[in-house]
Short mmCIF file of C-alpha atoms in Angstrom, two decimals:
data_model
loop_
_atom_site.label_atom_id
_atom_site.label_comp_id
_atom_site.label_asym_id
_atom_site.label_seq_id
_atom_site.Cartn_x
_atom_site.Cartn_y
_atom_site.Cartn_z
CA MET A 1 103.88 19.92 99.77
CA LYS A 2 105.93 19.87 96.57
CA LYS A 3 105.92 16.64 94.56
CA ALA A 4 107.13 15.41 91.18
CA PHE A 5 105.73 12.90 88.71
CA VAL A 6 106.63 11.34 85.39
CA LEU A 7 103.65 10.85 83.07
CA THR A 8 103.58 8.76 79.91
CA VAL A 9 100.55 9.58 77.79
CA ARG A 10 99.42 7.22 75.01
CA GLY A 11 96.81 7.56 72.30
CA ARG A 12 96.56 10.13 69.53
CA VAL A 13 98.90 12.54 71.29
CA GLN A 14 101.46 13.48 68.64
CA ARG A 15 100.86 15.94 65.79
CA VAL A 16 97.75 17.29 67.56
CA GLY A 17 99.29 20.10 69.65
CA PHE A 18 99.55 18.01 72.81
CA ARG A 19 102.96 19.37 73.87
CA TYR A 20 101.85 23.00 73.45
CA TYR A 21 98.61 22.25 75.31
CA THR A 22 100.65 20.65 78.11
CA GLN A 23 102.94 23.68 78.35
CA LYS A 24 99.93 26.01 78.56
CA GLN A 25 98.34 23.87 81.28
CA ALA A 26 101.64 23.79 83.20
CA LYS A 27 101.78 27.58 83.23
CA GLN A 28 98.15 27.81 84.37
CA HIS A 29 98.77 25.31 87.20
CA ASN A 30 102.20 26.65 88.24
CA ILE A 31 104.00 23.44 87.23
CA SER A 32 107.66 23.21 86.22
CA GLY A 33 109.27 20.49 84.13
CA TYR A 34 109.12 19.51 80.49
CA VAL A 35 107.26 17.56 77.83
CA LYS A 36 108.63 15.64 74.86
CA ASN A 37 107.52 13.22 72.17
CA GLN A 38 108.74 9.64 72.36
CA VAL A 39 109.66 7.49 69.34
CA ASP A 40 106.89 5.00 70.24
CA GLY A 41 104.21 7.69 69.66
CA SER A 42 103.65 8.50 73.34
CA VAL A 43 104.32 11.77 75.13
CA TYR A 44 106.64 11.93 78.17
CA ILE A 45 106.03 14.58 80.83
CA TYR A 46 108.13 15.44 83.87
CA ALA A 47 106.10 17.67 86.19
CA GLU A 48 106.77 19.11 89.62
CA GLY A 49 104.78 21.45 91.80
CA GLU A 50 102.48 21.67 94.77
CA GLU A 51 100.19 18.66 95.20
CA LYS A 52 96.94 20.58 94.56
CA ASP A 53 98.41 22.16 91.41
CA LEU A 54 99.64 18.78 90.15
CA ASP A 55 96.16 17.30 90.62
CA GLY A 56 94.64 19.89 88.26
CA PHE A 57 97.50 19.56 85.79
CA ILE A 58 97.20 15.76 85.64
CA LEU A 59 93.43 16.03 85.08
CA ALA A 60 94.12 18.38 82.15
CA CYS A 61 96.66 15.93 80.71
CA LYS A 62 94.11 13.12 80.93
CA LYS A 63 91.73 15.24 78.86
CA GLY A 64 94.22 16.61 76.31
CA PRO A 65 93.52 19.17 73.59
CA MET A 66 90.48 18.97 71.34
CA TRP A 67 92.21 17.05 68.54
CA SER A 68 93.86 14.46 70.75
CA ARG A 69 92.64 11.17 72.19
CA VAL A 70 94.18 9.99 75.44
CA ASP A 71 93.88 6.21 75.68
CA ASP A 72 96.17 5.58 78.65
CA ILE A 73 98.32 7.54 81.07
CA ASP A 74 100.96 6.09 83.38
CA ILE A 75 101.83 8.20 86.41
CA ALA A 76 104.88 7.46 88.55
CA PRO A 77 106.43 9.46 91.40
CA SER A 78 109.80 11.05 90.68
CA SER A 79 112.49 13.01 92.49
CA ILE A 80 112.14 16.78 92.68
CA ARG A 81 114.62 18.73 90.55
CA GLU A 82 113.65 22.25 91.71
CA GLY A 83 112.96 23.63 88.25
CA ASN A 84 111.35 27.01 87.67
CA SER A 85 109.95 26.72 84.13
CA PHE A 86 108.18 24.30 81.82
CA SER A 87 109.66 23.58 78.41
CA ILE A 88 108.98 21.61 75.26
CA LYS A 89 111.82 19.35 74.21
#
């Protein structure tokens, strides 16, 4: 079943390649949506896909790339937008 989530990731997640890592993970897990930096230093992610694919993607986001440090991640359900790609904004 297709689902969508909004994730807000906090910690050392800007200027460490987090958005590019997220895009790579989205492609590997067949996730569409986007990722962008927020002015408060967090990273905002909109992700949609099949439930099992989202589970793996969210686990990857909780880990982050080698140079990052994820301190907290908020996950909230969202409406599905039927996207077909994942972009960096």
